[in-house]
PDB file of C-alpha atoms in Angstrom:
ATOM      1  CA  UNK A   1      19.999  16.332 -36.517  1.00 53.00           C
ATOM      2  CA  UNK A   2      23.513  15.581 -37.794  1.00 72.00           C
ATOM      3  CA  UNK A   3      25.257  12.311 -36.155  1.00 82.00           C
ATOM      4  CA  UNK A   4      27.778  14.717 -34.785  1.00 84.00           C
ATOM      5  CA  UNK A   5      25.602  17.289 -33.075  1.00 85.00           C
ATOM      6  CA  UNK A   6      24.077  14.215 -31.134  1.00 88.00           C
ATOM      7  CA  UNK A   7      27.580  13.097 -30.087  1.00 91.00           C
ATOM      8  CA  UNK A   8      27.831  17.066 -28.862  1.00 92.00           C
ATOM      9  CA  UNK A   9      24.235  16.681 -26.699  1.00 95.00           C
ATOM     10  CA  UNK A  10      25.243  13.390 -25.267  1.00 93.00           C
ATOM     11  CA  UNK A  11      29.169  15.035 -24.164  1.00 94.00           C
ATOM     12  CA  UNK A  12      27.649  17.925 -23.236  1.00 95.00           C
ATOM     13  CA  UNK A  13      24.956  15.642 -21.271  1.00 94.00           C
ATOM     14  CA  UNK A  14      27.676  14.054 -19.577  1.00 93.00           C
ATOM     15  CA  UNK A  15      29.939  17.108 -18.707  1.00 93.00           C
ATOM     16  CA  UNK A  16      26.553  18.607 -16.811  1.00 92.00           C
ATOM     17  CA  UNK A  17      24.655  16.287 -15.149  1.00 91.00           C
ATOM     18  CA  UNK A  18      27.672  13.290 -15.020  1.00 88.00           C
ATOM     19  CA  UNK A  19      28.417  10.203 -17.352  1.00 88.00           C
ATOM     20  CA  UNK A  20      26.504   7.634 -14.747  1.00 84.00           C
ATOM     21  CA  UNK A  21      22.827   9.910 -14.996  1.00 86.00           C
ATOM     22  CA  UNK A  22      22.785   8.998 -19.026  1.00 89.00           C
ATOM     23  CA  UNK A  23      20.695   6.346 -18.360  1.00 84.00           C
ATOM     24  CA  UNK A  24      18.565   4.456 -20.781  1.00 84.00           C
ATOM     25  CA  UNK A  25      15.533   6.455 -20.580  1.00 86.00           C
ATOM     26  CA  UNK A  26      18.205   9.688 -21.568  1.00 91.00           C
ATOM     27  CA  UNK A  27      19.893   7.663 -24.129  1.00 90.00           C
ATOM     28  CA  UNK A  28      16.179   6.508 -26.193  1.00 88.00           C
ATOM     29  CA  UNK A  29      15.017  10.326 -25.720  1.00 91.00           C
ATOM     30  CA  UNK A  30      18.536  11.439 -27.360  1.00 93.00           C
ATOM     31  CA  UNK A  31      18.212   8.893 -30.252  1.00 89.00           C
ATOM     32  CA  UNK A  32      14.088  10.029 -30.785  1.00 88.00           C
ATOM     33  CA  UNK A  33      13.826  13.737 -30.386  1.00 91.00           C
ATOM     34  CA  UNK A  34      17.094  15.474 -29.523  1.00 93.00           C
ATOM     35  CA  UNK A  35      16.117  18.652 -29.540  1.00 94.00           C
ATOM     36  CA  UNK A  36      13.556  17.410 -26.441  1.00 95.00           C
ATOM     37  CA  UNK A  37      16.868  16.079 -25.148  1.00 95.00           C
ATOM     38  CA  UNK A  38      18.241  19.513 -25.433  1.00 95.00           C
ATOM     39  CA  UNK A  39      15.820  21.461 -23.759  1.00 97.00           C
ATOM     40  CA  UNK A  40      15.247  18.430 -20.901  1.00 96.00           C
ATOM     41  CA  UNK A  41      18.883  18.527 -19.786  1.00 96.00           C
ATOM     42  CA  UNK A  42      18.214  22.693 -19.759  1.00 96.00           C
ATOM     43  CA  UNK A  43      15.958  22.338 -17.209  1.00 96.00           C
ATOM     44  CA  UNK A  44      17.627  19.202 -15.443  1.00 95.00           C
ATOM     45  CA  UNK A  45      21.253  20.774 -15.032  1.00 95.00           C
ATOM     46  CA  UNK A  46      20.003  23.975 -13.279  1.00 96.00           C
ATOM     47  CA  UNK A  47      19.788  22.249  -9.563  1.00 94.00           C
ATOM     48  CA  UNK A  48      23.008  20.498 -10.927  1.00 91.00           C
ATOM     49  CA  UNK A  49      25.251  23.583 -11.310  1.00 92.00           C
ATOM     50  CA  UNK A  50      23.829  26.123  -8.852  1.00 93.00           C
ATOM     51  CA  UNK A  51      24.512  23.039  -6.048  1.00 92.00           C
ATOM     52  CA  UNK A  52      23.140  23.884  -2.852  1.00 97.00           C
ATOM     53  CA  UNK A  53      22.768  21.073  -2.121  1.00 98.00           C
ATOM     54  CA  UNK A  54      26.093  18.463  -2.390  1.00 97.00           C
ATOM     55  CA  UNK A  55      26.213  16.262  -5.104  1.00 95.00           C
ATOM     56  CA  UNK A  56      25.768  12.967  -3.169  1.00 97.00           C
ATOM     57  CA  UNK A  57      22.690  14.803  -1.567  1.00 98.00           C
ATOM     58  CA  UNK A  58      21.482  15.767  -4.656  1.00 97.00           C
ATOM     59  CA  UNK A  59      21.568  12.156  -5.671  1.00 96.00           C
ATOM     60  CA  UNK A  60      20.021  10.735  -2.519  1.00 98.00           C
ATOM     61  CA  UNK A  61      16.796  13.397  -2.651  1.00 98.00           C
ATOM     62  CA  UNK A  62      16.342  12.347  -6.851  1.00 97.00           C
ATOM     63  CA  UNK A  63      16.455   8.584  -5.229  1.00 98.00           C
ATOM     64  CA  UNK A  64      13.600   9.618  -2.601  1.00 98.00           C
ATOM     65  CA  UNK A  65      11.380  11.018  -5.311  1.00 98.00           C
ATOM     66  CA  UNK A  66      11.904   8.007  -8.026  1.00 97.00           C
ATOM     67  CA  UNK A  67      11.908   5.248  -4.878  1.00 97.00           C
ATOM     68  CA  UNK A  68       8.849   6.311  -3.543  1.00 97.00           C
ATOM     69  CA  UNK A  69       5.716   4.278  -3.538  1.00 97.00           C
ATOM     70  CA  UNK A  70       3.485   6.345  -6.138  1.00 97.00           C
ATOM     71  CA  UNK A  71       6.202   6.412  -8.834  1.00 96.00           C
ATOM     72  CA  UNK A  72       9.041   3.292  -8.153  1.00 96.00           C
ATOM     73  CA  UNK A  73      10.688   4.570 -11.557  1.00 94.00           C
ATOM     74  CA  UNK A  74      13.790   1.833 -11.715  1.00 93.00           C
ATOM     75  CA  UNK A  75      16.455   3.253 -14.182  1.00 89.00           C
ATOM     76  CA  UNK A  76      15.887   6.640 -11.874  1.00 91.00           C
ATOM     77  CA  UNK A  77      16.496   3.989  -8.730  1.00 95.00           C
ATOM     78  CA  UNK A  78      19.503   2.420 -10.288  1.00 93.00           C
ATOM     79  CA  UNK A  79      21.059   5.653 -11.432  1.00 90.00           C
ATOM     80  CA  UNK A  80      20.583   8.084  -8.523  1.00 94.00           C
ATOM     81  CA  UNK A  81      21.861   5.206  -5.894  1.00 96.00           C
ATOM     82  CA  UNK A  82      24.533   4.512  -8.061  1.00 94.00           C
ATOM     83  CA  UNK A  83      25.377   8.334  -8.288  1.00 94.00           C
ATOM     84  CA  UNK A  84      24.976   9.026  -4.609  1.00 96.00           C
ATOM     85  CA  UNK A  85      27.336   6.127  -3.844  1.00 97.00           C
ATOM     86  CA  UNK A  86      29.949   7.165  -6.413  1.00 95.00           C
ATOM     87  CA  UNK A  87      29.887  10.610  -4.843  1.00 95.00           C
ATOM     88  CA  UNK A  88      30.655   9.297  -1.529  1.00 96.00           C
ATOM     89  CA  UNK A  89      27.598   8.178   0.068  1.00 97.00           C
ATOM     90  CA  UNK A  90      27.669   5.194   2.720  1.00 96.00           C
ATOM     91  CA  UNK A  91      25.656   2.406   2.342  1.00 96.00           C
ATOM     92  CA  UNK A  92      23.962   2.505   5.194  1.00 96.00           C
ATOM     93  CA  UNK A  93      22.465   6.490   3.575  1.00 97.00           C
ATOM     94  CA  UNK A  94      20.964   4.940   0.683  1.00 98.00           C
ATOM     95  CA  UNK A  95      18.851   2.422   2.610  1.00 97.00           C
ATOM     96  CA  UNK A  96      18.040   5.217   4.617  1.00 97.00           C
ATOM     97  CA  UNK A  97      16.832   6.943   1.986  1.00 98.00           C
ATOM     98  CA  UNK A  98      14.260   4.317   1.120  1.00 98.00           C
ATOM     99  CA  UNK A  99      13.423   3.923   4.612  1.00 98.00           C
ATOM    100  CA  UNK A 100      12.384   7.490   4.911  1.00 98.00           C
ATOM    101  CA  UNK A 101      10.675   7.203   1.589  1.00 98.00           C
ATOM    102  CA  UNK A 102       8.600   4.175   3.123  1.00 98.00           C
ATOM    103  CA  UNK A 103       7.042   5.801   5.037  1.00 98.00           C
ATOM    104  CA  UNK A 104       4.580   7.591   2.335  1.00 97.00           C
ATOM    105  CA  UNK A 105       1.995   5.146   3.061  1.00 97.00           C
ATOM    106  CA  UNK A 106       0.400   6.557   6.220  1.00 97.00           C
ATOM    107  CA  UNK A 107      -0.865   9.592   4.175  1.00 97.00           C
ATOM    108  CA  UNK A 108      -3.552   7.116   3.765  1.00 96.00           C
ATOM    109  CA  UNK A 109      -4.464   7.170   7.592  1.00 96.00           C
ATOM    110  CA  UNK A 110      -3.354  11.186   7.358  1.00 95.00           C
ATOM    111  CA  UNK A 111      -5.905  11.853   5.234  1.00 95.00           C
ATOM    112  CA  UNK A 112      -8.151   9.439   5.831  1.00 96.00           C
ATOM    113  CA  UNK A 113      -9.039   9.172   9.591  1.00 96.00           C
ATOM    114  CA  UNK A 114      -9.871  13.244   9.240  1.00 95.00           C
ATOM    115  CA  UNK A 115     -12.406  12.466   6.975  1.00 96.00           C
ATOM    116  CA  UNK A 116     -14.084   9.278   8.900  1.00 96.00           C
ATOM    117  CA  UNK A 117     -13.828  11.529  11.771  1.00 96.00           C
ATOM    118  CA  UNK A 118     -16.079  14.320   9.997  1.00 95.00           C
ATOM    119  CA  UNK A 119     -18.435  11.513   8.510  1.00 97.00           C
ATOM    120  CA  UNK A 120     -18.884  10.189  12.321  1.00 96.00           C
ATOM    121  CA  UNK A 121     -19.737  13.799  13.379  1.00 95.00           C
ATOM    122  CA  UNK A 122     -21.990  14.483  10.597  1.00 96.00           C
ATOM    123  CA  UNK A 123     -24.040  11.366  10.886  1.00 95.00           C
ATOM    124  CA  UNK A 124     -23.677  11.818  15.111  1.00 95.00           C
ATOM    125  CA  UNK A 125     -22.775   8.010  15.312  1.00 95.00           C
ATOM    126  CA  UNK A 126     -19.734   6.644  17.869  1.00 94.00           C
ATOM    127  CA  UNK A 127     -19.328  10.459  19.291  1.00 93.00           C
ATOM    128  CA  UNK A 128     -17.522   8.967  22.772  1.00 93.00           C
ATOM    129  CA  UNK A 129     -15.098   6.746  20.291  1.00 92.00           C
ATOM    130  CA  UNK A 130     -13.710  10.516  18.473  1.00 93.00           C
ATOM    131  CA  UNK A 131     -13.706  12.857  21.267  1.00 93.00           C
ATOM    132  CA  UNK A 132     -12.422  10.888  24.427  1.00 94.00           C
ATOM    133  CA  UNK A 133      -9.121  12.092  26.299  1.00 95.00           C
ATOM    134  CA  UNK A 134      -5.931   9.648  25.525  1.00 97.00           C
ATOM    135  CA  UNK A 135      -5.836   7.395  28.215  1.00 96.00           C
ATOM    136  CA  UNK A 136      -2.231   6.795  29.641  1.00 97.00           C
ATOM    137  CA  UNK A 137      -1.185   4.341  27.046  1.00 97.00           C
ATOM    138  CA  UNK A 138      -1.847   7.118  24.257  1.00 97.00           C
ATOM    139  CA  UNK A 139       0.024   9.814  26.327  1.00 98.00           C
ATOM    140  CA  UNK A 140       2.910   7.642  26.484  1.00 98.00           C
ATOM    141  CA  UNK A 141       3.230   7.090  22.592  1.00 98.00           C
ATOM    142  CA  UNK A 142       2.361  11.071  21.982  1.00 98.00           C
ATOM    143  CA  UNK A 143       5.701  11.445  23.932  1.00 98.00           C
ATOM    144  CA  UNK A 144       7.658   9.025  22.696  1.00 97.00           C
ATOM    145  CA  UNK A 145       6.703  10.042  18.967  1.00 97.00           C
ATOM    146  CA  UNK A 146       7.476  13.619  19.714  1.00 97.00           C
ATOM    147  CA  UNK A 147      10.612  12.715  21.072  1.00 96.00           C
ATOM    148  CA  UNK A 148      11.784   9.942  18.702  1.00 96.00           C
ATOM    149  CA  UNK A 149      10.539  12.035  15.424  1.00 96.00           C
ATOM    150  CA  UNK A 150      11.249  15.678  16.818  1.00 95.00           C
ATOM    151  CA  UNK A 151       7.624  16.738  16.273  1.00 95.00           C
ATOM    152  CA  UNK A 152       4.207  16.789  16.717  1.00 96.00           C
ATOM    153  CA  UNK A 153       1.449  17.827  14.232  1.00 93.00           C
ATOM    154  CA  UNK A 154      -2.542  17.872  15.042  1.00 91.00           C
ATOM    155  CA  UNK A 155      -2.933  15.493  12.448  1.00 90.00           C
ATOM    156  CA  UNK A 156      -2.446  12.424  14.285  1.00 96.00           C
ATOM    157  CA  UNK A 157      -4.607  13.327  17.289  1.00 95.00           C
ATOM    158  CA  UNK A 158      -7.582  11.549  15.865  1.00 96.00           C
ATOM    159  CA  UNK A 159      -5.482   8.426  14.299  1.00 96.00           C
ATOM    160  CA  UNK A 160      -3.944   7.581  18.032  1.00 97.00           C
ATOM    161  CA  UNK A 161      -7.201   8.076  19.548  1.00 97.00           C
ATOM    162  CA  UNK A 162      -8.970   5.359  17.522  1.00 97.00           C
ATOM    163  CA  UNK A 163      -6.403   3.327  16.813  1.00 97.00           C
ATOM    164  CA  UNK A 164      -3.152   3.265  19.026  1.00 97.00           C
ATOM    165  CA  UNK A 165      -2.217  -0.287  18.747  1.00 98.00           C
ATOM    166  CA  UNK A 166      -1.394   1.062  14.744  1.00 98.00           C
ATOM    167  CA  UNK A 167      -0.099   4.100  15.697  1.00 98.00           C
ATOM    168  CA  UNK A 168       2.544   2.609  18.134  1.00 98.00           C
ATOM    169  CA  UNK A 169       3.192   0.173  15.268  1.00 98.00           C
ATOM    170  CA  UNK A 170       3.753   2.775  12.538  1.00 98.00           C
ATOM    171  CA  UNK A 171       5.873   4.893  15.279  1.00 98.00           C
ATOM    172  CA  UNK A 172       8.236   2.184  15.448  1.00 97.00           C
ATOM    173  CA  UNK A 173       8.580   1.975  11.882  1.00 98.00           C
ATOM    174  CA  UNK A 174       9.123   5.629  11.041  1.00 97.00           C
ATOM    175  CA  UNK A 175      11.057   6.217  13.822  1.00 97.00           C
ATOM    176  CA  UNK A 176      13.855   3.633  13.317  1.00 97.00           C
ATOM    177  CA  UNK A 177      15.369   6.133  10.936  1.00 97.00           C
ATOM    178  CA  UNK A 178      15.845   8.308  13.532  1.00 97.00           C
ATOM    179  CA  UNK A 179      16.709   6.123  16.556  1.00 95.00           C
ATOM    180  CA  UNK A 180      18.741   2.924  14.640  1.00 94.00           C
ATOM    181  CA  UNK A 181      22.481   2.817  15.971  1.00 90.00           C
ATOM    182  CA  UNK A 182      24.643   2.583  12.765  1.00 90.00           C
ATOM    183  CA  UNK A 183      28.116   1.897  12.662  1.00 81.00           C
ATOM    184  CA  UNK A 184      30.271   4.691  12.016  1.00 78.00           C
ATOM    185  CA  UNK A 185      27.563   7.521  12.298  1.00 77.00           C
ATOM    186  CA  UNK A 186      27.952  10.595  13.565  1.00 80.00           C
ATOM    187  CA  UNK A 187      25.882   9.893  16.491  1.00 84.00           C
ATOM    188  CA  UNK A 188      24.817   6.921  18.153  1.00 84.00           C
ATOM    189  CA  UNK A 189      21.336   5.793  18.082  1.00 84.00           C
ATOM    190  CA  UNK A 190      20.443   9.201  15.356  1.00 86.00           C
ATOM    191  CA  UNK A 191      20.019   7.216  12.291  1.00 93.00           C
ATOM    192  CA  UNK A 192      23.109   8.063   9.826  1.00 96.00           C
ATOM    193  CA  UNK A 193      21.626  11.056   7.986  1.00 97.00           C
ATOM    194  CA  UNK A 194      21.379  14.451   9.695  1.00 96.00           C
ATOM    195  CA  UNK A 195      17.840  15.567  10.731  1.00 97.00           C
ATOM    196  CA  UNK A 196      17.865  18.589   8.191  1.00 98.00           C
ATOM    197  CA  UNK A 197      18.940  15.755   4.802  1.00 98.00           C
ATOM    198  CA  UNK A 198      16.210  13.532   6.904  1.00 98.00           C
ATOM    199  CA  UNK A 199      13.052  16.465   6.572  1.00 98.00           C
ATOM    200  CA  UNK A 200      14.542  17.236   3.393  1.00 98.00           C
ATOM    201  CA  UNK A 201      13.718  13.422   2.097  1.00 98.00           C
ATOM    202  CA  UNK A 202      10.413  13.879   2.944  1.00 98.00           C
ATOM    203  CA  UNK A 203       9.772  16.969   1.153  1.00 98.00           C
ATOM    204  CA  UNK A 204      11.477  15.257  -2.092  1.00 98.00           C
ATOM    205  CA  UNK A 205       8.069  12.764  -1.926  1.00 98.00           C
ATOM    206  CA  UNK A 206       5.534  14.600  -0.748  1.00 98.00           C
ATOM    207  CA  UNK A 207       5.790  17.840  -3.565  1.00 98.00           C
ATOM    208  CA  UNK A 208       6.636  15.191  -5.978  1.00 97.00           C
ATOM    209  CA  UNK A 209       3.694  15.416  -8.654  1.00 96.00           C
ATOM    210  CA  UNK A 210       2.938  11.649  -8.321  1.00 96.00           C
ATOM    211  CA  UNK A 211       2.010  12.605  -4.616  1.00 96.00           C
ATOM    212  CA  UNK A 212       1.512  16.294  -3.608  1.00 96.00           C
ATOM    213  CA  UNK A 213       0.683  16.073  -0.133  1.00 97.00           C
ATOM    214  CA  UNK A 214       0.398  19.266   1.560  1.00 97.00           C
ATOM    215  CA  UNK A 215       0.324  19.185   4.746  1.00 95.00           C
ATOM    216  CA  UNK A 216       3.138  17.402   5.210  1.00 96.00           C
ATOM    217  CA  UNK A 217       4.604  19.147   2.646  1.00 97.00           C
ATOM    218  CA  UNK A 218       4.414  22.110   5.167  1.00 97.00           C
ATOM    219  CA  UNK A 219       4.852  20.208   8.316  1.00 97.00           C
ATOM    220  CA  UNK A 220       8.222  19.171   6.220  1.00 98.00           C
ATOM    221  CA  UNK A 221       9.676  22.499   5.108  1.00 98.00           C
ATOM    222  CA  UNK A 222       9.040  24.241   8.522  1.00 98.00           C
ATOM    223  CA  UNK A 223      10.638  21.364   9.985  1.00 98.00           C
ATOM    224  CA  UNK A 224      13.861  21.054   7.651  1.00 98.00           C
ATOM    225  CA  UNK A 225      14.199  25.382   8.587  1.00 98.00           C
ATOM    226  CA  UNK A 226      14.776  24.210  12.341  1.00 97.00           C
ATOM    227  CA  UNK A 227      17.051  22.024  11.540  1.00 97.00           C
ATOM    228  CA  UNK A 228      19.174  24.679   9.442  1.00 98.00           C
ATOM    229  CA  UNK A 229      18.031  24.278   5.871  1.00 98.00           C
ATOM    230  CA  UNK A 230      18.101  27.301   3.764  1.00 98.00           C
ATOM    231  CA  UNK A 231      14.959  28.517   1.235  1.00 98.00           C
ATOM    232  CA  UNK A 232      17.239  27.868  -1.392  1.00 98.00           C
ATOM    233  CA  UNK A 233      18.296  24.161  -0.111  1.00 98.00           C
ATOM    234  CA  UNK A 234      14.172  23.461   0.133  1.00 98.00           C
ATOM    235  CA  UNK A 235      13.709  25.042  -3.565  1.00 98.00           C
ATOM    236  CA  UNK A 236      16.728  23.166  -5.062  1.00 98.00           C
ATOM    237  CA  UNK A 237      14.330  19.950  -3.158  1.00 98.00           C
ATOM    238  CA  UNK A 238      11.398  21.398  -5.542  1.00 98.00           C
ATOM    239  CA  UNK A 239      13.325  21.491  -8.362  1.00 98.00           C
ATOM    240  CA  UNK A 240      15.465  17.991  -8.408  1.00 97.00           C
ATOM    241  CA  UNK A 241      10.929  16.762  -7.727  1.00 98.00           C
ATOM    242  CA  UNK A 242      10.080  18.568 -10.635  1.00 97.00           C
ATOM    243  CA  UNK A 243      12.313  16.175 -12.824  1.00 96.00           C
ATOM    244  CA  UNK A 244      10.167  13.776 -12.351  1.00 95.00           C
ATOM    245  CA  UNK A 245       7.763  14.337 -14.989  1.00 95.00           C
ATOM    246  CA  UNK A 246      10.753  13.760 -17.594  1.00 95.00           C
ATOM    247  CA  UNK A 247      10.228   9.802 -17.013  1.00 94.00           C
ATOM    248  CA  UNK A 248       6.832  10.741 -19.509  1.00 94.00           C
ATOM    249  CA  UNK A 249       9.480  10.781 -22.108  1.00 93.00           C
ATOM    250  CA  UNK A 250      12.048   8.491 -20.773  1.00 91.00           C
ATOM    251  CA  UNK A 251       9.770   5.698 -20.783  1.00 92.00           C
ATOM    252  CA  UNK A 252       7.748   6.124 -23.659  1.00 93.00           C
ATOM    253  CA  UNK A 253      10.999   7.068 -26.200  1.00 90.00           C
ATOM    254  CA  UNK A 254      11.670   3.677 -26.512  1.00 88.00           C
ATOM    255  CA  UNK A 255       8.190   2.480 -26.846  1.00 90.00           C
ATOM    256  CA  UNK A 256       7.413   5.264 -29.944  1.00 88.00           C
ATOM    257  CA  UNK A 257      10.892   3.935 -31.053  1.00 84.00           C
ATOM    258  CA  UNK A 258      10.270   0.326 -30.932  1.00 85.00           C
ATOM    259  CA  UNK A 259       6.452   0.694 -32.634  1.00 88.00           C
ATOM    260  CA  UNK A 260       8.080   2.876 -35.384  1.00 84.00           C
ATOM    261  CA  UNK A 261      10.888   0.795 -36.788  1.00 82.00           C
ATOM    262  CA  UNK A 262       8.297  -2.413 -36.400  1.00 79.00           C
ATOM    263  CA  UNK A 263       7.615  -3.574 -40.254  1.00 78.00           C
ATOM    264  CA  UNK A 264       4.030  -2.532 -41.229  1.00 67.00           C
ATOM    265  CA  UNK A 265       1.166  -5.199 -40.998  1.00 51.00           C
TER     266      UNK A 265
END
């Protein structure tokens, strides 16, 4: 491709999607397959310009997907916090952000202690330990995670029964999105995101390819609706996850590139 149609892709890059998103991992795919580039930013600027979500929003929910544990992608980190804050993001939102995102861990316990559960009923071994009421202590921490989180899903029925001294630990780490006091929120003692961004986070991670976790996938969505997110707020979340799978390219571009000019052995 002519020197001047790749000056075209990169402008017309920029015009779409933003000058600060042509990151490195764009910039090697331009300069090794442009017509790749092409179709890429096809699919990338269609969240872009139908926008329902804002652009800082869209920023923050690309920085939940590349932040998270199973993919830490760090040009998508630098460029999507640098984007949010540029289109007027706080802070105090971006951390957020990767607070919420921290919290992909427990999926571990989510899917887990089900399955140990079933195993202990299978092989009839420590019966009393999985089907025993909550004692007070457990009751109190079912409340306070349904009031400081705004839910509560079957799922961690079994985890607080056999464990709550980790349970009350991991609800005061998941919850301090929700309950911090941060100066110049909306609310005091809410966290500085709205709930609805907040679900919305957690959707970004959990349908992101690198994850694809169901149930809370579900628990998510039905929880972003109460909050006042529309279907086409949660799709545009779907979409901006589905980018995800152009880092293939982004990060190998510069590899094929650097193994290709390399002087033959």
């Amino acid at each position: 491709m002519a020197e001047q149609q790749t000056k075209d892709l990169e402008e017309s890059f920029k015009a779409q999607m933003g000058p600060r998103a042509f990151h490195s991992g764009w910039q090697s795919l331009l300069a090794t397959d442009p017509e790749f580039f092409k179709a890429s930013l096809s699919l990338a600027s269609v969240p872009r310009r139908k926008g329902h979500l804002s652009r800082k929003n869209q920023a923050l929910i690309s920085l939940a997907v590349d932040s998270a544990a199973t993919h830490l992608y760090e040009p998508g980190i630098r460029a999507h916090a640098r984007e949010a804050l540029a289109e007027g993001a706080t802070i105090h939102e971006v951390i957020e952000v990767t607070e919420l995102s921290s919290t992909l861990g427990i999926h571990a316990c989510n899917i887990g202690v089900p399955l140990l559960v079933e195993v202990l009923k299978e092989e009839g071994k420590f019966l009393d330990d999985i089907t025993k009421p909550f004692d007070q202590k457990q009751e109190e921490l079912k409340a306070e995670f349904t009031k400081k989180r705004g839910y509560w899903h079957t799922f961690w029925e079994d985890f607080l029964r056999l464990d709550p001294e980790f349970f009350g630990a991991y609800l005061e780490f998941s919850a301090l999105p929700w309950v911090k006091d941060v100066e110049g929120a909306e609310k005091k003692e809410a966290g500085v995101l709205e709930p609805k961004m907040k679900e919305l986070v957690y959707c970004a991670f959990d349908a992101a390819s690198t994850h694809l976790y169901v149930p809370g996938l579900k628990l998510h969505m039905k929880n972003a609706l109460g909050y006042g997110a529309t279907p086409q707020e949660i799709l545009e979340v779907l979409e901006i996850a589905t980018l995800l799978s152009l880092h293939t390219v982004h990060v190998a571009a510069p590899i094929i590139a650097e193994l290709a000019s390399a002087p033959s052995a």
